[in-house]
mmCIF file of C-alpha atoms in Angstrom:
data_model
loop_
_atom_site.group_PDB
_atom_site.id
_atom_site.type_symbol
_atom_site.label_atom_id
_atom_site.label_comp_id
_atom_site.label_asym_id
_atom_site.label_seq_id
_atom_site.Cartn_x
_atom_site.Cartn_y
_atom_site.Cartn_z
ATOM 1 C CA MET A 455 60.202 -4.154 19.669
ATOM 2 C CA SER A 456 63.864 -3.152 20.444
ATOM 3 C CA ARG A 457 65.964 -4.075 17.008
ATOM 4 C CA PHE A 458 69.395 -2.179 18.941
ATOM 5 C CA VAL A 459 70.561 -4.286 21.560
ATOM 6 C CA ILE A 460 74.062 -3.400 23.546
ATOM 7 C CA GLY A 461 75.904 -6.734 25.128
ATOM 8 C CA LEU A 462 77.495 -5.694 28.792
ATOM 9 C CA THR A 463 79.879 -7.724 29.983
ATOM 10 C CA GLY A 464 82.901 -7.791 32.359
ATOM 11 C CA GLY A 465 85.071 -9.495 34.910
ATOM 12 C CA VAL A 466 83.548 -10.927 38.110
ATOM 13 C CA ALA A 467 82.886 -7.823 41.302
ATOM 14 C CA ALA A 468 83.787 -5.285 38.158
ATOM 15 C CA GLY A 469 80.649 -3.502 38.444
ATOM 16 C CA LYS A 470 78.226 -4.830 35.654
ATOM 17 C CA SER A 471 75.165 -5.151 38.007
ATOM 18 C CA GLU A 472 75.982 -1.464 39.103
ATOM 19 C CA VAL A 473 75.978 -0.048 35.694
ATOM 20 C CA SER A 474 72.874 -2.075 34.568
ATOM 21 C CA ARG A 475 70.743 -0.434 37.450
ATOM 22 C CA ARG A 476 71.842 2.994 36.039
ATOM 23 C CA PHE A 477 70.927 2.515 32.832
ATOM 24 C CA GLU A 478 67.627 0.619 34.201
ATOM 25 C CA ALA A 479 67.022 4.008 36.063
ATOM 26 C CA LEU A 480 67.006 5.703 32.371
ATOM 27 C CA GLY A 481 64.469 3.752 31.289
ATOM 28 C CA VAL A 482 66.271 0.933 29.489
ATOM 29 C CA THR A 483 65.318 -2.697 29.349
ATOM 30 C CA VAL A 484 68.244 -4.851 31.057
ATOM 31 C CA ALA A 485 68.099 -8.873 30.409
ATOM 32 C CA ASP A 486 70.165 -10.249 32.535
ATOM 33 C CA ALA A 487 71.883 -13.601 31.984
ATOM 34 C CA ASP A 488 72.258 -14.566 35.714
ATOM 35 C CA LEU A 489 68.409 -14.227 35.738
ATOM 36 C CA ALA A 490 67.917 -16.281 32.728
ATOM 37 C CA ALA A 491 70.462 -18.790 34.174
ATOM 38 C CA ARG A 492 68.413 -19.040 36.829
ATOM 39 C CA ALA A 493 65.341 -19.740 35.160
ATOM 40 C CA VAL A 494 66.921 -22.699 33.039
ATOM 41 C CA VAL A 495 68.347 -24.466 35.866
ATOM 42 C CA ALA A 496 65.101 -24.355 38.073
ATOM 43 C CA PRO A 497 63.681 -27.331 39.258
ATOM 44 C CA GLY A 498 61.592 -29.685 37.267
ATOM 45 C CA SER A 499 63.677 -27.861 33.969
ATOM 46 C CA GLU A 500 65.422 -29.773 31.429
ATOM 47 C CA GLY A 501 68.655 -27.818 32.668
ATOM 48 C CA PHE A 502 67.909 -28.469 36.104
ATOM 49 C CA GLU A 503 67.763 -32.541 35.200
ATOM 50 C CA ARG A 504 70.896 -32.572 33.234
ATOM 51 C CA ILE A 505 72.762 -30.594 35.902
ATOM 52 C CA VAL A 506 71.964 -33.487 38.641
ATOM 53 C CA ALA A 507 72.324 -36.129 35.968
ATOM 54 C CA HIS A 508 76.520 -35.038 35.334
ATOM 55 C CA PHE A 509 77.198 -33.633 38.982
ATOM 56 C CA GLY A 510 75.576 -35.723 41.152
ATOM 57 C CA PRO A 511 73.197 -35.305 43.950
ATOM 58 C CA GLY A 512 76.382 -33.391 46.301
ATOM 59 C CA VAL A 513 75.138 -30.113 44.284
ATOM 60 C CA LEU A 514 71.509 -30.081 45.576
ATOM 61 C CA LEU A 515 70.353 -28.861 48.836
ATOM 62 C CA THR A 516 68.160 -30.831 51.297
ATOM 63 C CA ASP A 517 65.044 -29.137 49.736
ATOM 64 C CA GLY A 518 65.761 -30.241 46.458
ATOM 65 C CA GLN A 519 66.946 -27.054 45.224
ATOM 66 C CA LEU A 520 70.599 -26.157 43.530
ATOM 67 C CA ASP A 521 73.449 -25.800 45.824
ATOM 68 C CA ARG A 522 75.055 -23.080 44.214
ATOM 69 C CA ALA A 523 77.868 -22.529 46.598
ATOM 70 C CA ALA A 524 78.740 -26.257 46.057
ATOM 71 C CA LEU A 525 78.110 -26.035 42.351
ATOM 72 C CA ARG A 526 80.566 -22.994 42.260
ATOM 73 C CA GLU A 527 83.322 -24.918 44.207
ATOM 74 C CA ARG A 528 83.243 -27.718 41.439
ATOM 75 C CA ILE A 529 83.216 -25.309 38.815
ATOM 76 C CA PHE A 530 85.659 -23.095 39.509
ATOM 77 C CA ALA A 531 88.403 -25.976 40.588
ATOM 78 C CA SER A 532 87.776 -27.631 37.179
ATOM 79 C CA PRO A 533 87.611 -25.888 33.630
ATOM 80 C CA ALA A 534 86.330 -29.268 31.991
ATOM 81 C CA GLU A 535 83.497 -29.147 34.828
ATOM 82 C CA ARG A 536 83.188 -25.311 34.506
ATOM 83 C CA GLN A 537 82.766 -26.418 30.479
ATOM 84 C CA ALA A 538 80.240 -29.151 31.274
ATOM 85 C CA LEU A 539 77.753 -26.571 32.720
ATOM 86 C CA GLU A 540 78.204 -24.057 30.279
ATOM 87 C CA ALA A 541 77.274 -26.516 27.670
ATOM 88 C CA ILE A 542 74.343 -27.677 29.339
ATOM 89 C CA THR A 543 72.919 -23.713 29.916
ATOM 90 C CA HIS A 544 74.332 -21.472 27.598
ATOM 91 C CA PRO A 545 72.132 -22.403 24.510
ATOM 92 C CA ALA A 546 69.116 -21.827 26.292
ATOM 93 C CA ILE A 547 70.285 -18.501 27.992
ATOM 94 C CA ARG A 548 70.914 -17.003 24.803
ATOM 95 C CA GLN A 549 67.686 -17.670 23.430
ATOM 96 C CA LEU A 550 65.789 -16.401 26.486
ATOM 97 C CA LEU A 551 68.175 -13.340 26.215
ATOM 98 C CA ARG A 552 67.553 -12.499 22.879
ATOM 99 C CA GLU A 553 62.981 -12.955 23.310
ATOM 100 C CA ALA A 554 63.448 -10.349 25.921
ATOM 101 C CA CYS A 555 65.423 -8.212 24.411
ATOM 102 C CA GLU A 556 63.509 -8.100 20.896
ATOM 103 C CA ALA A 557 60.136 -7.956 23.412
ATOM 104 C CA ALA A 558 61.492 -4.837 24.978
ATOM 105 C CA ALA A 559 59.927 -1.334 24.426
ATOM 106 C CA GLY A 560 62.403 1.446 24.348
ATOM 107 C CA PRO A 561 64.580 2.263 21.342
ATOM 108 C CA TYR A 562 67.479 -0.036 22.184
ATOM 109 C CA ALA A 563 67.948 -3.062 25.214
ATOM 110 C CA ILE A 564 70.784 -4.504 27.068
ATOM 111 C CA ALA A 565 71.848 -7.868 27.270
ATOM 112 C CA ALA A 566 73.717 -8.263 30.593
ATOM 113 C CA ILE A 567 76.176 -11.480 30.147
ATOM 114 C CA PRO A 568 79.006 -11.638 32.523
ATOM 115 C CA LEU A 569 80.183 -14.770 30.468
ATOM 116 C CA LEU A 570 80.021 -13.178 26.941
ATOM 117 C CA THR A 571 83.447 -13.472 26.232
ATOM 118 C CA GLU A 572 83.680 -17.111 27.855
ATOM 119 C CA ALA A 573 80.956 -18.117 25.692
ATOM 120 C CA GLY A 574 82.232 -17.433 22.755
ATOM 121 C CA GLY A 575 82.023 -13.492 21.738
ATOM 122 C CA ARG A 576 80.018 -12.165 18.944
ATOM 123 C CA ALA A 577 80.257 -15.912 17.084
ATOM 124 C CA GLN A 578 77.644 -16.980 19.902
ATOM 125 C CA TYR A 579 75.346 -13.516 20.060
ATOM 126 C CA PRO A 580 75.882 -12.497 16.270
ATOM 127 C CA TRP A 581 72.407 -10.424 17.113
ATOM 128 C CA LEU A 582 74.332 -8.349 19.414
ATOM 129 C CA ASP A 583 75.060 -4.911 17.663
ATOM 130 C CA ARG A 584 77.647 -3.039 20.373
ATOM 131 C CA ILE A 585 79.675 -4.165 23.445
ATOM 132 C CA LEU A 586 79.848 -2.315 26.648
ATOM 133 C CA VAL A 587 82.936 -4.138 28.498
ATOM 134 C CA VAL A 588 82.804 -2.660 31.871
ATOM 135 C CA ASP A 589 85.997 -2.706 33.582
ATOM 136 C CA ALA A 590 88.146 -2.740 36.852
ATOM 137 C CA PRO A 591 91.767 -3.268 38.331
ATOM 138 C CA VAL A 592 91.969 -7.087 38.994
ATOM 139 C CA ALA A 593 92.829 -5.894 42.900
ATOM 140 C CA VAL A 594 89.613 -3.704 42.683
ATOM 141 C CA GLN A 595 87.774 -6.988 41.705
ATOM 142 C CA HIS A 596 90.019 -9.113 44.297
ATOM 143 C CA ALA A 597 88.433 -6.459 47.348
ATOM 144 C CA ARG A 598 84.718 -6.578 45.902
ATOM 145 C CA LEU A 599 84.866 -10.356 46.217
ATOM 146 C CA MET A 600 86.150 -10.723 49.429
ATOM 147 C CA LEU A 601 83.804 -8.224 50.916
ATOM 148 C CA ARG A 602 80.888 -9.021 48.698
ATOM 149 C CA ASP A 603 80.535 -12.651 48.730
ATOM 150 C CA GLY A 604 82.885 -13.258 51.581
ATOM 151 C CA SER A 605 85.005 -15.215 49.538
ATOM 152 C CA THR A 606 88.750 -16.166 51.057
ATOM 153 C CA PRO A 607 91.837 -14.783 48.757
ATOM 154 C CA GLU A 608 92.515 -18.179 47.572
ATOM 155 C CA LEU A 609 88.820 -18.622 46.083
ATOM 156 C CA ALA A 610 88.651 -14.842 44.579
ATOM 157 C CA ASP A 611 92.010 -15.501 42.665
ATOM 158 C CA ARG A 612 90.746 -18.687 41.349
ATOM 159 C CA MET A 613 87.464 -16.953 40.534
ATOM 160 C CA ILE A 614 89.245 -13.878 38.471
ATOM 161 C CA ALA A 615 91.866 -16.242 37.146
ATOM 162 C CA ALA A 616 88.969 -18.849 35.736
ATOM 163 C CA GLN A 617 87.599 -15.732 33.707
ATOM 164 C CA ALA A 618 88.721 -14.501 30.423
ATOM 165 C CA SER A 619 91.387 -12.130 30.783
ATOM 166 C CA ARG A 620 90.971 -8.340 30.909
ATOM 167 C CA GLU A 621 92.658 -8.402 27.841
ATOM 168 C CA ALA A 622 90.465 -10.593 25.816
ATOM 169 C CA ARG A 623 87.477 -8.784 27.150
ATOM 170 C CA LEU A 624 88.411 -5.509 26.082
ATOM 171 C CA ALA A 625 89.240 -6.697 22.841
ATOM 172 C CA LEU A 626 85.518 -7.032 22.314
ATOM 173 C CA ALA A 627 84.906 -3.930 23.431
ATOM 174 C CA ASP A 628 83.091 -1.026 21.231
ATOM 175 C CA ASP A 629 83.013 0.701 24.621
ATOM 176 C CA VAL A 630 84.410 0.383 27.667
ATOM 177 C CA VAL A 631 83.150 2.127 31.492
ATOM 178 C CA VAL A 632 85.770 1.893 33.959
ATOM 179 C CA ASN A 633 84.404 1.025 37.318
ATOM 180 C CA ASP A 634 87.327 1.756 39.731
ATOM 181 C CA GLY A 635 84.912 3.320 42.675
ATOM 182 C CA HIS A 636 83.972 6.551 41.755
ATOM 183 C CA PRO A 637 80.073 6.911 41.368
ATOM 184 C CA ASP A 638 79.933 10.409 40.084
ATOM 185 C CA LEU A 639 82.203 9.501 36.671
ATOM 186 C CA LEU A 640 80.551 6.300 36.423
ATOM 187 C CA GLN A 641 77.012 7.681 36.392
ATOM 188 C CA ALA A 642 78.232 10.333 33.666
ATOM 189 C CA GLU A 643 79.421 7.433 31.620
ATOM 190 C CA VAL A 644 76.275 6.116 31.662
ATOM 191 C CA LEU A 645 74.656 8.973 30.449
ATOM 192 C CA ARG A 646 76.948 9.520 27.797
ATOM 193 C CA LEU A 647 76.652 6.115 26.527
ATOM 194 C CA ASP A 648 72.815 6.093 26.655
ATOM 195 C CA GLY A 649 72.891 8.903 24.431
ATOM 196 C CA VAL A 650 75.453 7.239 22.208
ATOM 197 C CA TYR A 651 72.719 4.296 22.091
ATOM 198 C CA ARG A 652 69.744 6.151 21.251
ATOM 199 C CA ARG A 653 71.482 8.108 18.246
ATOM 200 C CA LEU A 654 72.838 4.981 16.932
ATOM 201 C CA ALA A 655 69.276 2.569 17.706
ATOM 202 C CA ALA A 656 67.387 5.427 15.739
ATOM 203 C CA GLY A 657 69.870 5.322 12.728
ATOM 204 C CA ALA A 658 69.595 1.855 12.589
ATOM 205 C CA ARG A 659 65.748 2.308 12.257
#
């Protein structure tokens, strides 16, 4: 059972997944909020039914699955719609993440939570012992979004603007990893933090 939990967050396309993979390669359990989010909106789930009731059948594909691209367009075009979606999904996601972290083997676990800042930070996740922010310059985020997702420059701008500011995320941070495109430096930081977290977890027992 892991009783020491790190919350990992960062802006869109900052490189959270890459950092997560490097921790996983060291044997650390990473509970991913994106995977939890898929589970809580799977067809037939309570979350799925509530989303369809609120947003209408226009967010469904012909096979009955969620049309994530259509839903993403809706929520990034309207802060109120984004808040409505988060009110449906976030409580269930928090519960799944906590259960996964507490069940993990190893001295510590990581909860990867892209919207940690937007979701209320430590107030909504009081069981996080420490918060790690993956940071990247806005220009780097913008370029990655267009390359990774095929986003238009306008959509990339909206996606970045819809999230909390870098300043707000960094204000939550106990630790910061700058991911601006240098893999060797990124790996060195992950190794350093793994050592820090193992020592802190041992002291917390």
